[in-house]
Short mmCIF file of C-alpha atoms and ligand atoms in Angstrom, two decimals:
data_model
loop_
_atom_site.label_atom_id
_atom_site.label_comp_id
_atom_site.label_asym_id
_atom_site.label_seq_id
_atom_site.Cartn_x
_atom_site.Cartn_y
_atom_site.Cartn_z
CA MET A 215 -14.27 28.88 38.16
CA ALA A 216 -12.52 31.23 40.32
CA ASP A 217 -12.57 34.03 38.24
CA SER A 218 -15.44 36.24 37.08
CA LEU A 219 -16.25 37.34 34.21
CA LEU A 220 -15.56 32.93 33.46
CA SER A 221 -17.65 32.64 36.68
CA ASP A 222 -20.29 35.74 35.31
CA ALA A 223 -20.54 33.70 31.40
CA ALA A 224 -20.76 30.44 33.95
CA ARG A 225 -24.03 31.46 35.30
CA GLN A 226 -25.76 32.27 31.59
CA LEU A 227 -25.11 28.34 31.12
CA GLU A 228 -26.48 27.22 34.85
CA ARG A 229 -29.52 28.76 33.81
CA ALA A 230 -30.15 26.54 30.86
CA LEU A 231 -29.27 23.28 32.62
CA LYS A 232 -33.07 22.13 33.70
CA TYR A 233 -33.99 22.17 30.51
CA ALA A 234 -31.44 20.61 28.65
CA SER A 235 -31.09 16.82 27.21
CA VAL A 236 -27.47 16.56 28.23
CA SER A 237 -25.76 13.56 31.28
CA GLU A 238 -23.83 14.56 34.39
CA ASP A 239 -20.47 13.82 31.99
CA THR A 240 -21.63 16.05 29.34
CA ILE A 241 -21.66 18.83 32.57
CA GLU A 242 -18.10 18.18 34.41
CA SER A 243 -16.52 18.07 31.15
CA LEU A 244 -17.59 21.64 30.68
CA LYS A 245 -16.63 23.09 33.77
CA PHE A 246 -12.93 24.01 32.87
CA PRO A 247 -11.50 24.81 29.16
CA LYS A 248 -9.66 21.81 27.28
CA ALA A 249 -6.23 23.72 27.41
CA SER A 250 -4.58 26.57 27.05
CA LEU A 251 -2.01 27.92 26.46
CA THR A 252 0.95 31.06 27.54
CA VAL A 253 3.66 31.72 25.24
CA SER A 254 6.32 34.11 26.11
CA ILE A 255 6.61 36.14 21.89
CA PRO A 256 10.53 38.78 21.69
CA VAL A 257 10.79 40.42 19.05
CA ARG A 258 12.75 42.23 17.82
CA MET A 259 12.03 46.27 17.42
CA ASP A 260 12.92 48.77 14.67
CA ASP A 261 14.59 51.10 17.64
CA GLY A 262 17.11 47.32 17.73
CA SER A 263 16.00 46.37 21.02
CA LEU A 264 14.37 43.36 22.03
CA LYS A 265 10.69 43.29 23.34
CA VAL A 266 8.52 40.02 25.35
CA PHE A 267 4.94 39.88 24.74
CA GLN A 268 2.70 37.61 26.58
CA GLY A 269 0.38 35.20 24.51
CA TYR A 270 -1.94 33.42 24.81
CA ARG A 271 -4.40 30.17 23.44
CA VAL A 272 -7.53 28.86 24.50
CA ARG A 273 -9.18 25.62 24.01
CA TYR A 274 -12.01 25.92 25.61
CA ASP A 275 -14.21 22.56 23.60
CA ASP A 276 -13.31 19.63 20.60
CA ALA A 277 -16.79 17.89 20.55
CA ARG A 278 -17.69 19.29 18.27
CA GLY A 279 -14.80 19.15 15.36
CA PRO A 280 -11.87 21.62 15.29
CA GLY A 281 -11.50 24.74 18.46
CA LYS A 282 -12.50 28.23 16.81
CA GLY A 283 -11.95 31.56 17.45
CA GLY A 284 -9.93 35.40 17.05
CA VAL A 285 -6.99 36.70 18.14
CA ARG A 286 -7.35 40.08 20.27
CA TYR A 287 -4.57 42.36 20.32
CA HIS A 288 -5.24 44.11 23.29
CA PRO A 289 -3.40 46.31 26.09
CA ASN A 290 -6.00 44.49 29.20
CA VAL A 291 -5.99 40.97 27.14
CA SER A 292 -6.02 37.97 30.12
CA LEU A 293 -5.58 35.05 30.23
CA ASP A 294 -9.29 35.08 32.44
CA GLU A 295 -10.70 37.33 28.90
CA VAL A 296 -9.09 34.77 26.41
CA GLN A 297 -10.79 31.46 28.77
CA SER A 298 -14.42 33.39 28.98
CA LEU A 299 -13.73 34.53 25.01
CA SER A 300 -13.37 31.21 24.27
CA PHE A 301 -16.60 29.38 26.56
CA TRP A 302 -18.80 31.95 24.06
CA MET A 303 -17.35 30.81 20.88
CA THR A 304 -17.76 26.65 22.25
CA PHE A 305 -21.37 27.68 22.45
CA LYS A 306 -21.87 29.70 19.38
CA CYS A 307 -20.56 27.25 17.38
CA ALA A 308 -23.12 25.01 19.08
CA ALA A 309 -26.05 27.31 18.40
CA LEU A 310 -25.36 28.00 15.08
CA ASN A 311 -24.48 24.10 14.08
CA LEU A 312 -21.10 23.94 12.66
CA PRO A 313 -19.04 21.79 13.46
CA PHE A 314 -16.35 23.64 15.70
CA GLY A 315 -15.16 23.32 19.17
CA GLY A 316 -15.05 27.20 20.37
CA ALA A 317 -11.49 28.74 21.35
CA LYS A 318 -9.88 32.04 21.43
CA GLY A 319 -6.39 34.07 21.79
CA GLY A 320 -5.33 36.81 22.39
CA ILE A 321 -2.22 38.65 23.34
CA THR A 322 -1.32 41.31 25.23
CA VAL A 323 -0.04 44.50 23.37
CA ASN A 324 -1.47 48.14 22.52
CA PRO A 325 -0.67 47.53 19.11
CA LYS A 326 -1.37 51.39 17.93
CA ALA A 327 2.50 51.99 20.42
CA LEU A 328 3.62 49.25 17.35
CA SER A 329 5.52 50.38 14.15
CA ARG A 330 3.44 47.69 10.53
CA LEU A 331 7.12 45.60 10.31
CA GLU A 332 6.74 45.57 14.46
CA LEU A 333 3.13 44.84 14.03
CA GLU A 334 4.49 41.72 11.18
CA ARG A 335 7.22 40.38 13.52
CA LEU A 336 4.88 40.06 16.97
CA SER A 337 2.36 37.65 14.21
CA ARG A 338 4.68 35.84 13.14
CA GLY A 339 6.70 35.50 16.33
CA TYR A 340 3.09 34.42 18.10
CA ILE A 341 2.44 32.12 15.40
CA ASP A 342 5.60 30.63 15.91
CA ALA A 343 4.83 30.01 20.01
CA ILE A 344 1.94 28.62 18.91
CA ALA A 345 2.70 25.93 15.72
CA ASP A 346 1.91 22.89 17.57
CA PHE A 347 -1.16 23.95 18.84
CA ILE A 348 -3.19 25.64 16.07
CA GLY A 349 -4.21 23.50 12.69
CA PRO A 350 -6.68 23.73 9.65
CA ASP A 351 -8.05 19.90 11.61
CA VAL A 352 -7.65 21.03 15.20
CA ASP A 353 -7.62 24.88 15.97
CA ILE A 354 -8.82 27.71 13.68
CA LEU A 355 -7.68 30.73 13.73
CA ALA A 356 -9.58 34.76 13.45
CA PRO A 357 -9.86 38.47 13.43
CA ASP A 358 -10.65 39.74 17.00
CA VAL A 359 -10.32 43.35 19.13
CA TYR A 360 -7.94 44.78 16.55
CA THR A 361 -6.46 42.37 14.64
CA ASN A 362 -7.50 42.21 11.09
CA ALA A 363 -7.53 40.38 7.68
CA MET A 364 -3.47 41.72 6.63
CA VAL A 365 -2.12 40.62 10.18
CA MET A 366 -4.48 36.65 9.76
CA GLY A 367 -2.12 37.37 6.19
CA TRP A 368 1.30 37.62 8.66
CA MET A 369 -0.45 34.62 10.26
CA MET A 370 -1.78 31.71 7.15
CA ASP A 371 1.55 32.94 5.82
CA GLN A 372 4.11 32.31 8.43
CA TYR A 373 2.24 29.03 9.39
CA SER A 374 2.66 27.32 5.96
CA THR A 375 5.86 28.38 6.13
CA ILE A 376 6.89 26.17 9.37
CA LYS A 377 4.53 23.64 8.02
CA ARG A 378 6.28 23.17 4.48
CA GLN A 379 2.82 23.18 2.81
CA ILE A 380 0.79 25.27 1.77
CA SER A 381 -2.36 26.42 4.73
CA LEU A 382 -5.34 27.76 3.63
CA GLY A 383 -7.43 27.23 6.26
CA VAL A 384 -5.69 27.40 9.84
CA VAL A 385 -6.64 31.22 9.84
CA THR A 386 -10.02 32.81 8.64
CA GLY A 387 -10.41 36.34 8.09
CA LYS A 388 -7.82 35.94 5.61
CA PRO A 389 -7.64 39.08 2.19
CA ILE A 390 -9.47 37.73 -0.68
CA ALA A 391 -6.73 36.79 -2.46
CA MET A 392 -5.07 35.35 -0.45
CA GLY A 393 -7.70 32.77 0.73
CA GLY A 394 -10.17 34.61 2.67
CA SER A 395 -14.26 34.85 1.32
CA LEU A 396 -16.20 37.68 0.02
CA GLY A 397 -19.06 39.04 2.78
CA ARG A 398 -16.56 38.49 6.32
CA GLU A 399 -15.87 41.87 6.48
CA THR A 400 -19.36 43.05 7.18
CA ALA A 401 -20.56 39.50 7.72
CA THR A 402 -22.16 39.92 11.45
CA ALA A 403 -23.97 42.55 11.41
CA MET A 404 -25.44 40.94 8.44
CA GLY A 405 -26.26 38.04 10.39
CA ALA A 406 -28.18 40.61 12.67
CA PHE A 407 -30.14 42.41 10.40
CA TYR A 408 -31.35 38.92 8.94
CA VAL A 409 -32.55 37.79 12.81
CA ILE A 410 -33.84 41.09 13.33
CA GLU A 411 -36.04 41.43 10.22
CA ALA A 412 -37.18 37.35 10.83
CA ILE A 413 -38.09 38.29 14.98
CA LEU A 414 -39.97 41.66 14.45
CA PRO A 415 -43.09 40.58 12.54
CA LYS A 416 -43.69 38.14 15.51
CA PHE A 417 -43.71 41.46 17.60
CA ASP A 418 -46.86 42.70 15.41
CA ARG A 419 -43.64 45.45 14.29
CA VAL A 420 -42.09 46.90 11.30
CA PRO A 421 -39.20 48.49 9.76
CA GLN A 422 -41.03 52.44 9.22
CA ASN A 423 -42.48 52.64 12.69
CA THR A 424 -39.17 51.63 14.56
CA THR A 425 -36.74 53.06 16.54
CA VAL A 426 -33.60 51.52 16.79
CA ALA A 427 -29.90 52.66 19.36
CA ILE A 428 -26.55 51.92 18.24
CA GLN A 429 -24.03 51.26 21.35
CA GLY A 430 -21.04 51.21 18.76
CA PHE A 431 -19.95 52.27 15.33
CA GLY A 432 -17.87 50.49 14.29
CA ASN A 433 -17.11 47.45 11.84
CA ALA A 434 -20.37 46.10 13.65
CA GLY A 435 -22.13 48.48 14.54
CA GLY A 436 -21.95 50.82 12.49
CA THR A 437 -22.60 48.86 9.44
CA LEU A 438 -25.91 47.69 11.16
CA ALA A 439 -26.90 50.82 10.75
CA ALA A 440 -26.45 51.19 7.10
CA LEU A 441 -28.34 47.73 5.98
CA LEU A 442 -31.33 48.81 9.07
CA PHE A 443 -31.44 52.52 7.04
CA ARG A 444 -31.46 51.38 4.21
CA ALA A 445 -34.45 48.76 5.45
CA GLY A 446 -36.75 52.01 6.09
CA TYR A 447 -35.72 51.42 10.18
CA LYS A 448 -35.10 55.29 11.90
CA VAL A 449 -32.31 55.19 13.54
CA VAL A 450 -32.73 57.99 16.32
CA ALA A 451 -28.67 57.41 17.98
CA VAL A 452 -25.52 56.05 17.21
CA SER A 453 -22.30 56.57 19.54
CA ASP A 454 -18.40 55.63 19.62
CA SER A 455 -16.40 55.69 22.06
CA GLN A 456 -16.90 59.91 22.45
CA GLY A 457 -20.20 59.73 23.33
CA GLY A 458 -23.48 60.21 20.93
CA ILE A 459 -26.29 61.64 18.51
CA TYR A 460 -29.37 61.51 18.68
CA ALA A 461 -32.06 62.88 16.09
CA LYS A 462 -35.91 62.71 17.07
CA ASN A 463 -36.88 61.39 13.10
CA GLY A 464 -34.35 59.47 12.34
CA LEU A 465 -30.24 59.82 11.77
CA ASP A 466 -29.27 59.71 7.91
CA ILE A 467 -26.56 56.81 8.62
CA PRO A 468 -25.11 57.14 5.10
CA SER A 469 -24.41 60.93 5.67
CA VAL A 470 -22.58 60.04 9.46
CA ARG A 471 -20.62 57.31 8.29
CA GLN A 472 -18.97 58.92 5.53
CA PHE A 473 -18.16 61.82 7.98
CA LYS A 474 -17.04 59.78 10.40
CA ASP A 475 -15.15 58.21 8.08
CA SER A 476 -13.31 60.98 6.70
CA THR A 477 -13.19 63.45 9.80
CA ARG A 478 -13.06 60.10 12.81
CA ALA A 479 -15.28 63.20 14.48
CA MET A 480 -19.14 61.73 15.21
CA LYS A 481 -21.38 64.34 13.70
CA ALA A 482 -25.54 64.52 13.59
CA VAL A 483 -25.16 65.03 9.19
CA TYR A 484 -26.25 65.07 5.44
CA CYS A 485 -24.07 65.10 3.41
CA GLU A 486 -24.50 66.15 0.04
CA GLY A 487 -21.90 65.06 -2.49
CA THR A 488 -18.54 66.17 -0.38
CA VAL A 489 -20.87 69.03 1.13
CA CYS A 490 -21.99 67.56 5.00
CA ASN A 491 -24.72 70.21 7.06
CA ILE A 492 -25.12 69.46 10.04
CA VAL A 493 -28.71 68.23 10.65
CA ASP A 494 -31.12 68.85 14.93
CA HIS A 495 -29.57 66.63 17.20
CA GLU A 496 -28.83 66.54 20.98
CA VAL A 497 -25.36 65.50 22.39
CA LEU A 498 -26.28 62.10 24.20
CA THR A 499 -23.94 60.15 26.87
CA ASN A 500 -23.18 56.32 26.54
CA PRO A 501 -25.56 56.05 29.32
CA GLU A 502 -28.27 58.48 28.91
CA LEU A 503 -28.38 56.22 24.74
CA LEU A 504 -28.92 53.27 26.98
CA ALA A 505 -31.80 54.80 28.65
CA LEU A 506 -33.19 56.47 25.65
CA ASP A 507 -36.99 55.70 24.90
CA VAL A 508 -36.57 53.28 21.65
CA ASP A 509 -37.88 50.39 20.34
CA ILE A 510 -34.31 48.63 19.66
CA LEU A 511 -31.55 49.15 22.35
CA ILE A 512 -28.22 47.39 19.95
CA PRO A 513 -25.03 47.84 22.05
CA ALA A 514 -23.01 46.93 19.48
CA ALA A 515 -19.12 48.08 21.70
CA LEU A 516 -17.74 47.29 24.31
CA GLU A 517 -18.51 44.35 27.38
CA LYS A 518 -20.18 45.15 31.04
CA GLN A 519 -22.11 47.72 29.41
CA ILE A 520 -25.68 47.11 31.22
CA THR A 521 -25.39 45.25 34.61
CA GLU A 522 -27.32 45.55 37.78
CA VAL A 523 -26.68 49.28 37.99
CA ASN A 524 -28.03 50.57 34.92
CA ALA A 525 -29.86 48.39 34.05
CA HIS A 526 -33.53 49.81 35.75
CA GLU A 527 -32.94 52.75 33.29
CA VAL A 528 -32.80 51.12 30.11
CA ASN A 529 -36.65 51.93 27.70
CA ALA A 530 -35.38 49.88 25.20
CA LYS A 531 -38.70 47.41 24.22
CA LEU A 532 -35.98 44.46 22.47
CA ILE A 533 -32.59 44.00 22.78
CA PHE A 534 -30.26 43.09 20.06
CA GLU A 535 -26.45 42.28 21.13
CA VAL A 536 -23.96 41.81 18.23
CA ALA A 537 -21.48 43.37 21.44
CA ASN A 538 -19.81 39.79 22.98
CA GLY A 539 -21.16 39.75 26.88
CA PRO A 540 -21.98 43.68 26.50
CA ILE A 541 -25.39 42.28 30.12
CA THR A 542 -24.12 41.15 32.91
CA SER A 543 -26.12 38.43 33.70
CA ALA A 544 -27.09 39.86 37.12
CA ALA A 545 -28.37 42.72 34.33
CA ASP A 546 -30.83 40.09 33.21
CA PRO A 547 -33.02 39.44 35.73
CA ILE A 548 -33.94 43.76 35.56
CA LEU A 549 -34.09 43.52 31.97
CA GLU A 550 -37.25 40.13 31.81
CA ALA A 551 -38.41 42.70 35.07
CA LYS A 552 -39.35 44.86 32.54
CA GLY A 553 -40.75 43.50 29.93
CA ILE A 554 -36.96 43.64 27.95
CA TYR A 555 -36.91 40.62 25.67
CA VAL A 556 -33.28 39.91 24.72
CA PHE A 557 -31.54 38.40 21.77
CA PRO A 558 -28.00 37.17 23.13
CA ASP A 559 -24.68 37.55 21.97
CA ILE A 560 -24.48 33.21 21.54
CA LEU A 561 -27.08 33.64 17.99
CA ILE A 562 -27.19 37.97 16.87
CA ASN A 563 -23.17 38.34 16.48
CA ALA A 564 -23.09 34.23 15.27
CA GLY A 565 -22.39 35.43 11.96
CA GLY A 566 -19.62 36.84 11.33
CA VAL A 567 -17.86 32.98 12.97
CA THR A 568 -20.94 31.32 10.52
CA VAL A 569 -19.25 32.54 7.26
CA SER A 570 -15.96 32.10 8.53
CA TYR A 571 -16.58 28.36 8.89
CA PHE A 572 -17.58 28.70 4.86
CA GLU A 573 -14.61 30.32 4.93
CA TRP A 574 -12.63 27.01 6.06
CA VAL A 575 -15.12 25.61 3.61
CA GLN A 576 -14.10 27.30 0.57
CA ASN A 577 -10.32 26.77 1.09
CA ARG A 578 -10.77 22.79 1.69
CA SER A 579 -12.67 22.45 -1.59
CA GLY A 580 -10.63 24.49 -3.70
CA MET A 581 -14.02 26.44 -4.54
CA TYR A 582 -15.18 29.83 -4.46
CA TRP A 583 -18.32 31.44 -3.64
CA THR A 584 -20.06 34.61 -5.30
CA ILE A 585 -21.02 37.17 -2.42
CA GLU A 586 -24.84 35.67 -3.14
CA GLU A 587 -24.41 32.21 -1.97
CA VAL A 588 -22.40 33.56 0.64
CA ASN A 589 -25.18 35.88 1.93
CA GLN A 590 -28.38 33.93 1.33
CA SER A 591 -26.08 30.34 3.01
CA LEU A 592 -25.57 33.12 6.26
CA ARG A 593 -29.99 34.07 5.78
CA ARG A 594 -30.72 30.39 6.38
CA LYS A 595 -28.70 29.32 8.80
CA MET A 596 -29.33 32.41 11.09
CA ILE A 597 -32.95 32.72 10.53
CA ASP A 598 -33.08 28.69 10.51
CA GLU A 599 -31.71 28.65 13.94
CA ALA A 600 -33.40 31.78 15.47
CA GLU A 601 -36.14 30.30 14.81
CA GLN A 602 -35.92 26.96 16.10
CA ILE A 603 -34.69 28.93 19.62
CA TRP A 604 -37.32 30.63 19.60
CA THR A 605 -39.55 27.83 19.97
CA ILE A 606 -36.91 26.41 23.03
CA ALA A 607 -38.32 30.01 24.61
CA HIS A 608 -41.99 29.47 24.18
CA THR A 609 -41.87 25.61 24.84
CA HIS A 610 -40.75 26.01 28.39
CA SER A 611 -41.47 30.26 29.36
CA ILE A 612 -37.68 31.24 29.26
CA PRO A 613 -35.70 34.08 27.69
CA MET A 614 -33.58 33.88 24.51
CA ARG A 615 -30.60 32.93 25.74
CA THR A 616 -31.58 30.26 28.81
CA ALA A 617 -33.35 28.35 24.85
CA ALA A 618 -30.15 29.46 23.30
CA TYR A 619 -27.31 27.78 25.91
CA VAL A 620 -30.38 25.31 26.16
CA HIS A 621 -30.37 24.96 22.07
CA ALA A 622 -26.37 24.88 22.29
CA LEU A 623 -26.04 22.91 25.69
CA ASN A 624 -28.62 19.55 24.19
CA ARG A 625 -25.68 19.50 20.56
CA LEU A 626 -22.96 19.52 22.94
CA GLY A 627 -24.10 15.97 24.66
CA GLU A 628 -24.92 14.66 21.33
CA ALA A 629 -21.32 15.17 20.94
CA THR A 630 -19.36 14.72 25.01
CA PRO A 631 -17.17 10.96 23.76
CA TYR A 632 -17.55 10.39 27.40
CA GLY A 633 -21.95 10.11 27.71
P1 NAD B 915 -14.02 48.59 16.08
O1 NAD B 915 -13.69 47.83 17.07
O2 NAD B 915 -14.97 47.83 14.80
O3 NAD B 915 -15.62 49.17 16.91
C1 NAD B 915 -16.29 48.87 18.62
C2 NAD B 915 -17.20 50.36 18.12
O4 NAD B 915 -17.18 50.94 19.26
C3 NAD B 915 -15.89 51.80 17.81
O5 NAD B 915 -16.82 52.08 17.03
C4 NAD B 915 -15.95 52.57 19.36
O6 NAD B 915 -15.29 53.54 19.25
C5 NAD B 915 -16.93 52.73 19.82
N1 NAD B 915 -16.73 51.83 21.20
C6 NAD B 915 -15.74 51.80 22.24
N2 NAD B 915 -15.88 51.64 23.74
C7 NAD B 915 -16.99 52.42 23.97
C8 NAD B 915 -17.66 52.94 24.57
N3 NAD B 915 -17.35 52.63 25.71
N4 NAD B 915 -19.12 53.49 24.12
C9 NAD B 915 -19.41 53.52 23.50
N5 NAD B 915 -18.20 53.09 22.08
C10 NAD B 915 -17.85 52.58 22.59
O7 NAD B 915 -14.72 46.85 16.56
P2 NAD B 915 -15.44 45.65 16.18
O8 NAD B 915 -15.78 44.25 15.22
O9 NAD B 915 -17.29 45.99 15.96
O10 NAD B 915 -16.70 44.67 17.06
C11 NAD B 915 -17.44 45.50 18.30
C12 NAD B 915 -17.88 44.55 19.74
O11 NAD B 915 -18.51 43.45 18.41
C13 NAD B 915 -16.76 43.65 20.58
O12 NAD B 915 -17.64 43.34 21.49
C14 NAD B 915 -16.72 42.39 19.00
O13 NAD B 915 -16.08 41.23 19.86
C15 NAD B 915 -18.83 42.22 17.95
N6 NAD B 915 -17.78 41.21 17.92
C16 NAD B 915 -17.03 41.16 16.65
C17 NAD B 915 -18.12 40.94 15.76
C18 NAD B 915 -16.86 41.27 14.20
O14 NAD B 915 -17.05 40.67 13.74
N7 NAD B 915 -16.54 42.49 13.67
C19 NAD B 915 -18.06 40.10 15.68
C20 NAD B 915 -18.60 39.07 17.25
C21 NAD B 915 -18.40 39.86 17.76
#
């Protein structure tokens, strides 16, 4: 593991090895991705020119089932990043006991610079290039950063065209009308919310006296802010890529969301109908938000936000990682020494892949679930696995992150074909 992001991910795993019951063979077999594919995707642009994009698909491990993981469209996508994300997916699926291995994909592209038709040709071209590498029983795709249900719909349609049969199970996160599951869009935030609700009493806390700061107000962070607000938590600060807002007595999250949806601007407002008025607040930078003295801090934006440089400044009591990899392995011991309890990404943001699993099950059975069935099953799964990880953490007096890796490793060990 020569590169930085993947080596950092591997360091998190190393701490768990001495508490897990796994053979040397299992550890050896998890050192490298099982298969990595790099493809060139020629796309006819709207102006008639031809442009070639680089795409990737990595299957890190499939001992527990077909590979599972999203497809990211971003200018910074590289093979290293895709390999690291596929590594996390392997442990996330095992920690949640989903019958999947870990995979990930991506295209190096700025999707905002493409027209809708160019984006469709690129997405279909990506499937043309990787069709022999994926499948409902081999490796299953899903949305990630800058891909959505529409893109998943194109991908499933293209794969079905190539295979000359409808193959709903090759992609999850599809539009509802094309075999998608109810509750998939809110699943990541919902899963995190269920775990927070289950954990809070262990710290003798109730929502009404619990303050929360959330970095990132997108699909995951924005939805979670709304769920916490509705449950009575005091959400005092939120931010996006431009910066944040803070109100000591709590923000009116539905108003902040309504204003952001209609103007794209993040403002501390209270809305009645369509009329929104600015309320008392302070403007924050993202580093200031991360240093707030709050009960719960939720990084829900990007990787590497809390590092050895700023970990000393963090003042929250509990951190729930909704983003993938927001805390580096060098920052972890600093937070631990300060008595800050970190609940790791491979547990906290696993609601998305869990409902993806439910979608795959529904596609294969042909029976579709109600939103109540989806959320009840999600709640049961998230709380059950969180409790098991909590027990491992307390049995060995280790951090929740290490415990989550121990939990996942034990399951991966049982499934490793080499012993
Ligand atoms: P998104 O694009 O919907 O939202 C991202 C948010 O982060 C936006 O509000 C953006 O303005 C903000 N942001 C970007 N740069 C920032 C910065 N420097 N500081 C503060 N905020 C910044 O993305 P999302 O789907 O909500 O994903 C957020 C994170 O959660 C990612 O790490 C993603 O991998 C992870 N995640 C998401 C899901 C899911 O189902 N959406 C599932 C698992 C993990």
